[in-house]
CSV table of C-alpha atoms in Angstrom, one decimal:
chain,number,residue,atom,x,y,z
A,1176,UNK,CA,5.5,-30.0,0.8
A,1177,UNK,CA,5.9,-26.4,-0.3
A,1178,UNK,CA,2.7,-24.7,-1.4
A,1179,UNK,CA,2.9,-21.7,-3.6
A,1180,UNK,CA,0.3,-19.2,-2.6
A,1181,UNK,CA,-1.2,-17.0,-5.3
A,1182,UNK,CA,-1.6,-14.1,-2.9
A,1183,UNK,CA,2.1,-14.1,-2.3
A,1184,UNK,CA,3.3,-14.8,-5.8
A,1185,UNK,CA,5.0,-11.6,-6.9
A,1186,UNK,CA,5.7,-12.5,-10.5
A,1187,UNK,CA,5.6,-15.5,-12.9
A,1188,UNK,CA,3.3,-18.4,-13.3
A,1189,UNK,CA,1.9,-20.4,-10.4
A,1190,UNK,CA,2.9,-23.9,-11.7
A,1191,UNK,CA,5.8,-26.0,-10.6
A,1192,UNK,CA,7.6,-27.1,-13.8
A,1193,UNK,CA,10.0,-29.8,-14.6
A,1194,UNK,CA,13.6,-28.9,-14.3
A,1195,UNK,CA,16.7,-30.7,-15.5
A,1196,UNK,CA,18.8,-31.5,-12.4
A,1197,UNK,CA,22.0,-31.2,-14.4
A,1198,UNK,CA,21.3,-27.6,-15.3
A,1199,UNK,CA,19.2,-26.5,-12.4
A,1200,UNK,CA,20.2,-24.1,-9.6
A,1201,UNK,CA,20.2,-26.0,-6.3
A,1202,UNK,CA,18.5,-24.1,-3.5
A,1203,UNK,CA,18.5,-25.7,0.0
A,1204,UNK,CA,16.4,-24.5,3.0
A,1205,UNK,CA,16.9,-26.0,6.4
A,1206,UNK,CA,14.1,-24.9,8.7
A,1207,UNK,CA,15.6,-26.8,11.6
A,1208,UNK,CA,18.4,-24.3,11.8
A,1209,UNK,CA,17.9,-20.6,12.7
A,1210,UNK,CA,20.8,-18.4,11.7
A,1211,UNK,CA,19.6,-15.0,12.7
A,1212,UNK,CA,16.6,-12.8,13.3
A,1213,UNK,CA,15.4,-10.0,11.0
A,1214,UNK,CA,15.5,-6.5,12.4
A,1215,UNK,CA,14.3,-4.7,9.2
A,1216,UNK,CA,11.3,-2.5,9.0
A,1217,UNK,CA,10.6,-0.6,5.7
A,1218,UNK,CA,9.3,2.9,5.7
A,1219,UNK,CA,8.9,5.9,3.4
A,1220,UNK,CA,9.9,9.6,3.2
A,1221,UNK,CA,7.3,12.0,2.0
A,1222,UNK,CA,8.8,14.6,-0.5
A,1223,UNK,CA,7.6,17.6,-2.4
A,1224,UNK,CA,4.4,16.1,-3.8
A,1225,UNK,CA,2.9,13.6,-1.5
A,1226,UNK,CA,-0.6,12.3,-0.9
A,1227,UNK,CA,-2.3,15.7,-0.7
A,1228,UNK,CA,-2.0,15.9,-4.5
A,1229,UNK,CA,-4.1,14.3,-7.3
A,1230,UNK,CA,-7.6,12.9,-7.9
A,1231,UNK,CA,-9.4,12.2,-4.7
A,1232,UNK,CA,-10.1,8.6,-5.7
A,1233,UNK,CA,-6.5,7.9,-6.5
A,1234,UNK,CA,-5.2,9.6,-3.3
A,1235,UNK,CA,-7.5,7.5,-1.2
A,1236,UNK,CA,-6.3,4.4,-3.0
A,1237,UNK,CA,-2.7,5.4,-2.4
A,1238,UNK,CA,-3.3,5.9,1.3
A,1239,UNK,CA,-4.9,2.5,1.4
A,1240,UNK,CA,-1.9,0.9,-0.2
A,1241,UNK,CA,0.4,2.4,2.4
A,1242,UNK,CA,-1.8,1.9,5.4
A,1243,UNK,CA,-0.7,-1.2,7.3
A,1244,UNK,CA,2.2,-1.8,4.9
A,1245,UNK,CA,4.7,0.9,5.7
A,1246,UNK,CA,6.4,0.6,9.1
A,1247,UNK,CA,7.7,4.2,9.3
A,1248,UNK,CA,6.9,7.6,7.7
A,1249,UNK,CA,9.3,10.5,7.5
A,1250,UNK,CA,9.0,14.2,6.8
A,1251,UNK,CA,11.6,17.0,6.6
A,1252,UNK,CA,11.0,20.2,8.5
A,1253,UNK,CA,11.8,22.5,5.6
A,1254,UNK,CA,11.9,21.6,1.9
A,1255,UNK,CA,10.7,18.4,0.4
A,1256,UNK,CA,7.1,19.3,1.1
A,1257,UNK,CA,7.7,21.5,4.2
A,1258,UNK,CA,7.7,25.3,4.2
A,1259,UNK,CA,10.0,27.6,6.2
A,1260,UNK,CA,9.2,26.8,9.8
A,1261,UNK,CA,10.9,30.0,11.3
A,1262,UNK,CA,11.1,32.7,8.6
A,1263,UNK,CA,12.4,35.2,11.1
A,1264,UNK,CA,13.9,34.7,14.6
A,1265,UNK,CA,11.2,33.7,17.0
A,1266,UNK,CA,8.5,33.9,14.3
A,1267,UNK,CA,7.2,30.4,13.6
A,1268,UNK,CA,5.1,28.9,10.7
A,1269,UNK,CA,4.3,25.3,11.2
A,1270,UNK,CA,1.3,25.1,8.9
A,1271,UNK,CA,2.9,22.9,6.2
A,1272,UNK,CA,4.6,20.6,8.8
A,1273,UNK,CA,1.4,20.3,10.7
A,1274,UNK,CA,-0.3,19.2,7.5
A,1275,UNK,CA,2.4,16.6,6.8
A,1276,UNK,CA,2.3,15.2,10.3
A,1277,UNK,CA,-1.4,14.9,10.1
A,1278,UNK,CA,-1.0,13.0,6.8
A,1279,UNK,CA,1.4,10.6,8.5
A,1280,UNK,CA,-1.1,10.2,11.4
A,1281,UNK,CA,-3.9,9.4,9.0
A,1282,UNK,CA,-1.8,6.5,7.4
A,1283,UNK,CA,-0.6,5.2,10.8
A,1284,UNK,CA,2.6,3.8,12.2
A,1285,UNK,CA,5.7,5.3,13.8
A,1286,UNK,CA,6.6,8.8,12.6
A,1287,UNK,CA,10.0,10.3,11.8
A,1288,UNK,CA,10.9,14.0,11.4
A,1289,UNK,CA,14.2,14.9,9.7
A,1290,UNK,CA,15.6,18.1,11.1
A,1291,UNK,CA,16.7,19.6,7.8
A,1292,UNK,CA,16.9,22.2,6.2
A,1293,UNK,CA,17.4,25.5,8.1
A,1294,UNK,CA,15.7,28.9,7.8
A,1295,UNK,CA,17.7,31.4,5.8
A,1296,UNK,CA,18.6,33.7,8.6
A,1297,UNK,CA,20.5,30.8,10.2
A,1298,UNK,CA,22.5,30.6,7.0
A,1299,UNK,CA,23.4,34.3,6.7
A,1300,UNK,CA,20.2,35.2,4.7
A,1301,UNK,CA,17.8,38.1,5.4
A,1302,UNK,CA,15.2,37.4,8.1
A,1303,UNK,CA,11.7,37.0,6.6
A,1304,UNK,CA,12.9,35.8,3.2
A,1305,UNK,CA,13.3,32.3,1.9
A,1306,UNK,CA,15.7,31.5,-1.0
A,1307,UNK,CA,14.9,27.9,-1.9
A,1308,UNK,CA,18.0,27.7,-4.0
A,1309,UNK,CA,19.9,27.6,-0.7
A,1310,UNK,CA,17.9,24.9,0.8
A,1311,UNK,CA,20.9,22.6,1.1
A,1312,UNK,CA,23.1,25.2,2.9
A,1313,UNK,CA,23.9,24.3,6.5
A,1314,UNK,CA,23.4,26.7,9.4
A,1315,UNK,CA,26.3,28.8,10.3
A,1316,UNK,CA,28.1,27.7,13.5
A,1317,UNK,CA,26.9,30.8,15.4
A,1318,UNK,CA,23.3,29.6,14.7
A,1319,UNK,CA,23.7,25.9,15.7
A,1320,UNK,CA,22.0,26.7,19.0
A,1321,UNK,CA,19.2,28.5,17.2
A,1322,UNK,CA,18.7,25.4,15.0
A,1323,UNK,CA,18.7,23.2,18.2
A,1324,UNK,CA,16.0,25.5,19.7
A,1325,UNK,CA,13.9,25.1,16.6
A,1326,UNK,CA,14.3,21.3,16.9
A,1327,UNK,CA,13.2,21.5,20.6
A,1328,UNK,CA,10.1,23.3,19.7
A,1329,UNK,CA,9.3,20.8,17.0
A,1330,UNK,CA,9.8,17.9,19.3
A,1331,UNK,CA,7.4,19.5,21.8
A,1332,UNK,CA,4.8,20.4,19.1
A,1333,UNK,CA,4.5,16.8,17.9
A,1334,UNK,CA,4.7,14.6,21.0
A,1335,UNK,CA,3.6,11.5,19.0
A,1336,UNK,CA,6.6,11.7,16.7
A,1337,UNK,CA,9.0,9.3,18.2
A,1338,UNK,CA,12.1,9.5,15.9
A,1339,UNK,CA,14.2,12.5,14.8
A,1340,UNK,CA,17.0,12.4,12.2
A,1341,UNK,CA,19.5,15.2,12.5
A,1342,UNK,CA,20.2,16.8,9.1
A,1343,UNK,CA,20.4,15.1,5.7
A,1344,UNK,CA,23.5,13.9,3.7
A,1345,UNK,CA,25.9,16.3,5.4
A,1346,UNK,CA,24.4,19.0,3.2
A,1347,UNK,CA,26.4,22.2,3.1
A,1348,UNK,CA,29.1,20.7,5.3
A,1349,UNK,CA,31.7,19.8,2.7
A,1350,UNK,CA,35.2,21.1,3.7
A,1351,UNK,CA,37.2,21.6,0.4
A,1352,UNK,CA,40.5,22.1,2.2
A,1353,UNK,CA,40.2,18.9,4.2
A,1354,UNK,CA,38.6,17.1,1.2
A,1355,UNK,CA,36.1,15.6,3.6
A,1356,UNK,CA,33.0,16.6,5.4
A,1357,UNK,CA,33.1,19.0,8.3
A,1358,UNK,CA,32.3,16.3,10.8
A,1359,UNK,CA,33.4,18.4,13.7
A,1360,UNK,CA,30.9,21.1,12.9
A,1361,UNK,CA,28.2,18.5,12.2
A,1362,UNK,CA,28.9,16.8,15.5
A,1363,UNK,CA,28.7,20.1,17.4
A,1364,UNK,CA,25.3,20.9,15.8
A,1365,UNK,CA,24.1,17.3,16.4
A,1366,UNK,CA,25.0,17.4,20.1
A,1367,UNK,CA,23.1,20.7,20.6
A,1368,UNK,CA,20.1,19.2,18.9
A,1369,UNK,CA,20.3,16.0,20.7
A,1370,UNK,CA,20.6,17.7,24.1
A,1371,UNK,CA,17.7,20.1,23.3
A,1372,UNK,CA,15.3,17.3,22.3
A,1373,UNK,CA,16.3,15.0,25.2
A,1374,UNK,CA,15.8,17.8,27.7
A,1375,UNK,CA,12.1,18.0,26.9
A,1376,UNK,CA,11.4,14.6,25.4
A,1377,UNK,CA,13.8,12.1,27.0
A,1378,UNK,CA,11.8,9.2,25.5
A,1379,UNK,CA,12.3,10.5,21.9
A,1380,UNK,CA,14.8,8.7,19.7
A,1381,UNK,CA,17.4,10.8,18.0
A,1382,UNK,CA,19.9,9.6,15.4
A,1383,UNK,CA,22.5,11.1,13.1
A,1384,UNK,CA,25.2,11.1,10.5
A,1385,UNK,CA,22.9,10.4,7.5
A,1386,UNK,CA,26.0,10.3,5.3
A,1387,UNK,CA,26.1,9.0,1.7
A,1388,UNK,CA,28.4,6.0,1.7
A,1389,UNK,CA,30.8,6.4,-1.2
A,1390,UNK,CA,32.3,3.8,-3.5
A,1391,UNK,CA,30.6,1.6,-6.1
A,1392,UNK,CA,32.9,-1.2,-5.1
A,1393,UNK,CA,33.9,-2.4,-8.6
A,1394,UNK,CA,37.4,-0.9,-9.0
A,1395,UNK,CA,36.2,-0.6,-12.6
A,1396,UNK,CA,38.5,2.3,-13.5
A,1397,UNK,CA,40.7,2.3,-10.3
A,1398,UNK,CA,39.3,5.7,-9.3
A,1399,UNK,CA,38.2,6.5,-5.8
A,1400,UNK,CA,34.6,6.5,-6.8
A,1401,UNK,CA,34.8,2.8,-7.6
A,1402,UNK,CA,36.6,1.8,-4.5
A,1403,UNK,CA,35.1,-0.7,-2.0
A,1404,UNK,CA,33.1,1.0,0.7
A,1405,UNK,CA,33.4,2.1,3.4
A,1406,UNK,CA,36.2,4.5,2.3
A,1407,UNK,CA,38.9,5.7,4.7
A,1408,UNK,CA,37.7,9.4,4.8
A,1409,UNK,CA,34.2,8.1,5.7
A,1410,UNK,CA,35.5,6.1,8.6
A,1411,UNK,CA,37.1,9.3,9.8
A,1412,UNK,CA,33.7,10.9,9.9
A,1413,UNK,CA,32.0,7.8,11.5
A,1414,UNK,CA,34.7,7.3,14.1
A,1415,UNK,CA,34.7,10.9,15.2
A,1416,UNK,CA,30.9,11.1,15.5
A,1417,UNK,CA,30.8,7.8,17.5
A,1418,UNK,CA,33.5,9.0,19.8
A,1419,UNK,CA,32.2,12.6,20.4
A,1420,UNK,CA,28.4,12.4,20.2
A,1421,UNK,CA,26.5,13.1,23.5
A,1422,UNK,CA,24.3,10.2,22.7
A,1423,UNK,CA,22.3,8.5,19.9
A,1424,UNK,CA,19.5,6.0,19.5
A,1425,UNK,CA,20.4,5.0,15.9
A,1426,UNK,CA,22.9,5.7,13.1
A,1427,UNK,CA,21.8,6.8,9.7
A,1428,UNK,CA,23.4,6.0,6.3
A,1429,UNK,CA,22.5,6.6,2.7
A,1430,UNK,CA,23.6,4.7,-0.4
A,1431,UNK,CA,22.9,4.0,-4.1
A,1432,UNK,CA,24.1,0.9,-6.0
A,1433,UNK,CA,26.3,3.2,-8.0
A,1434,UNK,CA,28.3,6.1,-6.4
A,1435,UNK,CA,27.0,9.4,-7.8
A,1436,UNK,CA,30.7,10.3,-8.6
A,1437,UNK,CA,31.2,7.1,-10.6
A,1438,UNK,CA,31.2,8.0,-14.3
A,1439,UNK,CA,31.2,4.3,-15.5
A,1440,UNK,CA,28.2,2.6,-17.1
A,1441,UNK,CA,27.0,-0.7,-15.8
A,1442,UNK,CA,24.9,-3.5,-17.3
A,1443,UNK,CA,21.9,-4.6,-15.3
A,1444,UNK,CA,23.7,-7.9,-14.5
A,1445,UNK,CA,26.7,-5.9,-13.2
A,1446,UNK,CA,24.4,-3.8,-11.1
A,1447,UNK,CA,22.6,-6.8,-9.7
A,1448,UNK,CA,25.9,-8.2,-8.6
A,1449,UNK,CA,26.4,-5.1,-6.4
A,1450,UNK,CA,23.4,-5.5,-4.1
A,1451,UNK,CA,25.6,-7.3,-1.5
A,1452,UNK,CA,27.2,-4.0,-0.5
A,1453,UNK,CA,24.1,-3.2,1.6
A,1454,UNK,CA,24.9,-6.3,3.7
A,1455,UNK,CA,28.7,-5.7,3.7
A,1456,UNK,CA,28.5,-2.1,4.7
A,1457,UNK,CA,26.0,-2.8,7.4
A,1458,UNK,CA,28.3,-5.5,8.9
A,1459,UNK,CA,31.3,-3.1,8.8
A,1460,UNK,CA,29.4,-0.3,10.6
A,1461,UNK,CA,27.7,-2.6,13.1
A,1462,UNK,CA,31.1,-4.1,14.0
A,1463,UNK,CA,31.9,-0.7,15.5
A,1464,UNK,CA,28.6,0.2,17.2
A,1465,UNK,CA,25.6,-1.3,18.9
A,1466,UNK,CA,23.4,1.4,17.5
A,1467,UNK,CA,20.6,0.3,15.1
A,1468,UNK,CA,21.5,1.1,11.5
A,1469,UNK,CA,19.0,3.1,9.4
A,1470,UNK,CA,19.2,3.5,5.7
A,1471,UNK,CA,17.7,7.0,5.4
A,1472,UNK,CA,17.8,6.8,1.6
A,1473,UNK,CA,18.7,4.0,-0.8
A,1474,UNK,CA,18.7,3.7,-4.5
A,1475,UNK,CA,19.1,1.2,-7.3
A,1476,UNK,CA,18.9,1.3,-11.1
A,1477,UNK,CA,16.2,-0.3,-13.2
A,1478,UNK,CA,13.3,0.5,-15.5
A,1479,UNK,CA,10.5,2.5,-13.8
A,1480,UNK,CA,7.7,0.3,-12.5
A,1481,UNK,CA,9.3,-2.8,-13.9
A,1482,UNK,CA,9.7,-6.4,-12.6
A,1483,UNK,CA,13.4,-6.0,-13.2
A,1484,UNK,CA,13.5,-3.1,-10.7
A,1485,UNK,CA,11.4,-5.2,-8.2
A,1486,UNK,CA,14.0,-8.0,-8.4
A,1487,UNK,CA,16.8,-5.4,-7.8
A,1488,UNK,CA,15.1,-4.1,-4.7
A,1489,UNK,CA,14.2,-7.5,-3.4
A,1490,UNK,CA,17.9,-8.3,-3.5
A,1491,UNK,CA,18.7,-5.0,-1.7
A,1492,UNK,CA,16.2,-5.9,1.1
A,1493,UNK,CA,17.5,-9.4,1.4
A,1494,UNK,CA,21.0,-8.0,2.0
A,1495,UNK,CA,19.8,-5.3,4.4
A,1496,UNK,CA,18.2,-8.1,6.4
A,1497,UNK,CA,21.2,-10.3,6.3
A,1498,UNK,CA,23.5,-7.4,7.3
A,1499,UNK,CA,21.4,-6.6,10.4
A,1500,UNK,CA,19.9,-3.3,9.2
A,1501,UNK,CA,17.0,-2.0,11.3
A,1502,UNK,CA,15.1,0.6,9.1
A,1503,UNK,CA,15.1,1.6,5.5
A,1504,UNK,CA,13.2,4.7,4.3
A,1505,UNK,CA,12.2,4.7,0.7
A,1506,UNK,CA,12.5,8.2,-0.8
A,1507,UNK,CA,9.0,9.1,-2.2
A,1508,UNK,CA,6.6,6.2,-2.7
A,1509,UNK,CA,4.7,7.8,-5.6
A,1510,UNK,CA,5.6,8.0,-9.3
A,1511,UNK,CA,7.3,11.2,-10.2
A,1512,UNK,CA,10.9,12.1,-9.4
A,1513,UNK,CA,12.3,8.6,-8.9
A,1514,UNK,CA,12.3,5.2,-10.6
A,1515,UNK,CA,11.5,3.0,-7.5
A,1516,UNK,CA,8.0,4.2,-6.8
A,1517,UNK,CA,5.5,1.8,-5.1
A,1518,UNK,CA,2.5,3.1,-7.0
A,1519,UNK,CA,1.7,5.1,-10.0
A,1520,UNK,CA,0.8,8.8,-10.0
A,1521,UNK,CA,-2.3,10.0,-8.3
A,1522,UNK,CA,-3.0,12.6,-10.9
A,1523,UNK,CA,-5.7,10.6,-12.6
A,1524,UNK,CA,-8.7,8.8,-11.3
A,1525,UNK,CA,-7.2,5.5,-12.4
A,1526,UNK,CA,-3.9,6.3,-10.7
A,1527,UNK,CA,-2.2,4.9,-7.6
A,1528,UNK,CA,-1.9,1.4,-9.0
A,1529,UNK,CA,0.7,-0.8,-7.2
A,1530,UNK,CA,3.9,-1.7,-9.0
A,1531,UNK,CA,5.9,-4.9,-8.8
A,1532,UNK,CA,8.1,-3.1,-6.3
A,1533,UNK,CA,5.1,-2.5,-4.1
A,1534,UNK,CA,4.4,-6.3,-4.0
A,1535,UNK,CA,8.0,-7.0,-3.0
A,1536,UNK,CA,8.0,-4.2,-0.4
A,1537,UNK,CA,4.8,-5.4,1.1
A,1538,UNK,CA,6.0,-9.0,1.3
A,1539,UNK,CA,9.3,-8.0,2.9
A,1540,UNK,CA,7.5,-6.2,5.7
A,1541,UNK,CA,4.9,-8.9,6.2
A,1542,UNK,CA,6.9,-12.0,5.7
A,1543,UNK,CA,10.4,-11.1,6.7
A,1544,UNK,CA,10.0,-8.0,8.9
A,1545,UNK,CA,11.6,-7.3,12.3
A,1546,UNK,CA,11.4,-10.3,14.7
A,1547,UNK,CA,11.2,-12.9,11.9
A,1548,UNK,CA,13.5,-15.9,12.5
A,1549,UNK,CA,15.8,-16.5,9.5
A,1550,UNK,CA,16.4,-20.1,8.6
A,1551,UNK,CA,19.6,-21.6,7.0
A,1552,UNK,CA,19.3,-21.2,3.2
A,1553,UNK,CA,21.8,-21.4,0.3
A,1554,UNK,CA,21.8,-21.3,-3.5
A,1555,UNK,CA,24.4,-22.8,-5.8
A,1556,UNK,CA,24.3,-19.7,-8.1
A,1557,UNK,CA,24.6,-16.0,-7.4
A,1558,UNK,CA,21.9,-15.5,-10.0
A,1559,UNK,CA,19.3,-17.0,-7.7
A,1560,UNK,CA,19.1,-15.6,-4.1
A,1561,UNK,CA,17.1,-17.1,-1.3
A,1562,UNK,CA,15.8,-15.9,2.1
A,1563,UNK,CA,13.8,-18.2,4.3
A,1564,UNK,CA,11.9,-18.1,7.6
A,1565,UNK,CA,10.0,-20.9,9.4
A,1566,UNK,CA,6.9,-20.1,7.2
A,1567,UNK,CA,8.1,-18.4,4.0
A,1568,UNK,CA,10.8,-18.8,1.3
A,1569,UNK,CA,11.7,-16.0,-1.1
A,1570,UNK,CA,13.5,-16.8,-4.3
A,1571,UNK,CA,14.9,-14.0,-6.5
A,1572,UNK,CA,15.9,-14.6,-10.1
A,1573,UNK,CA,18.5,-11.8,-10.7
A,1574,UNK,CA,18.9,-12.7,-14.4
A,1575,UNK,CA,17.1,-11.7,-17.6
A,1576,UNK,CA,16.4,-15.4,-18.5
A,1577,UNK,CA,14.3,-18.2,-17.1
A,1578,UNK,CA,16.1,-20.3,-14.5
A,1579,UNK,CA,15.5,-23.9,-13.5
A,1580,UNK,CA,15.6,-24.4,-9.8
A,1581,UNK,CA,15.6,-27.4,-7.5
A,1582,UNK,CA,14.3,-26.2,-4.1
A,1583,UNK,CA,14.9,-28.9,-1.6
A,1584,UNK,CA,14.5,-31.4,-4.5
A,1585,UNK,CA,11.3,-29.8,-5.9
A,1586,UNK,CA,11.7,-28.6,-9.4
A,1587,UNK,CA,10.4,-25.2,-10.5
A,1588,UNK,CA,11.1,-22.5,-13.1
A,1589,UNK,CA,11.7,-18.8,-12.3
A,1590,UNK,CA,10.8,-16.4,-15.0
A,1591,UNK,CA,13.2,-13.5,-15.8
A,1592,UNK,CA,13.6,-11.3,-12.7
A,1593,UNK,CA,10.9,-13.2,-10.9
A,1594,UNK,CA,10.5,-12.8,-7.2
A,1595,UNK,CA,8.6,-15.7,-5.7
A,1596,UNK,CA,7.5,-16.1,-2.2
A,1597,UNK,CA,6.1,-19.4,-1.0
A,1598,UNK,CA,4.5,-20.5,2.3
A,1599,UNK,CA,5.2,-23.6,4.2
A,1600,UNK,CA,2.0,-25.4,5.3
């Protein structure tokens, strides 16, 4: 008999309610059949204002919310909370990066450093000066080796940082003439960084690409921005890097539910129907490589701090798991620049309150994280999604109305956008 645990109930009432079999969504879970094993671990990326900011009580509460819940933490070497690490050639300033690494250490878990951006003098700027408006400019080819040397020094400085992402979203590497990213230049820089880190830290894990996957996948206006991903020019990038890299320990990707170049508007129901692309894209990429797939950034629409948004992200995580993804790094866990925050702002004493998304995020890592066996499960309606393990079942109501469900014959009602996790006794 399925027992609904109040500690795992993410939204909605605890009661099991009568459901009309004729109108109910039929959900079937067969715990005798294991279909796959989850590989997914959820982490975060610290950005401009992280947990050094705010009322001490709220900051402490926020750190407590993350401690033991996040599987990975990530910090960029310059920008997004990091200062210029090498303002002039051979002159280093690691104060801000030291502080952020110490923050990650205090929270615990595996640490990631993203090797982006680059000091101005590597981009044609004047040594000793930092123009933050050019943060997203890539190093010049003649300075790729200098950037690799900086990466080497960083890897040596933080021996307990195990993972390194090379660059971010192909920033500054767009080739207008080719109408594609300069993947040859990126791969040249990546290989120099990879070799430099592996020479001094062979146990370190280095990954790359970190490319935004284009295409909303709706064909809504027949434009390239609404094409189904992965688009042809992106396969050109992926295939070249896979063929010419000196080595890699994981492959990074980045995606939002809607392509940033897509001018169309979408209802919440239309957006909810697009979460499956996180599964489909993962399967396409993993058909070409054995490298673990990381989502370095991922985004979905929805009202800030809402249950609606929590349901959206629950579905995203479900499809990441089903597609075989290994890591997903949420950009900024705190209220501010994004809608998907895990807890409210730390600027007031009462701040750092967990959101419905936090409850989903926590449950995914604890109930369906890497190593969890996934049992056979199905739903008769796309409006209700299901994920099951030998011990837990997650139901997601992706609609804005109450839905009657028959779960292995037991009747229950899911409230609008409810995410419910139950435990098998």
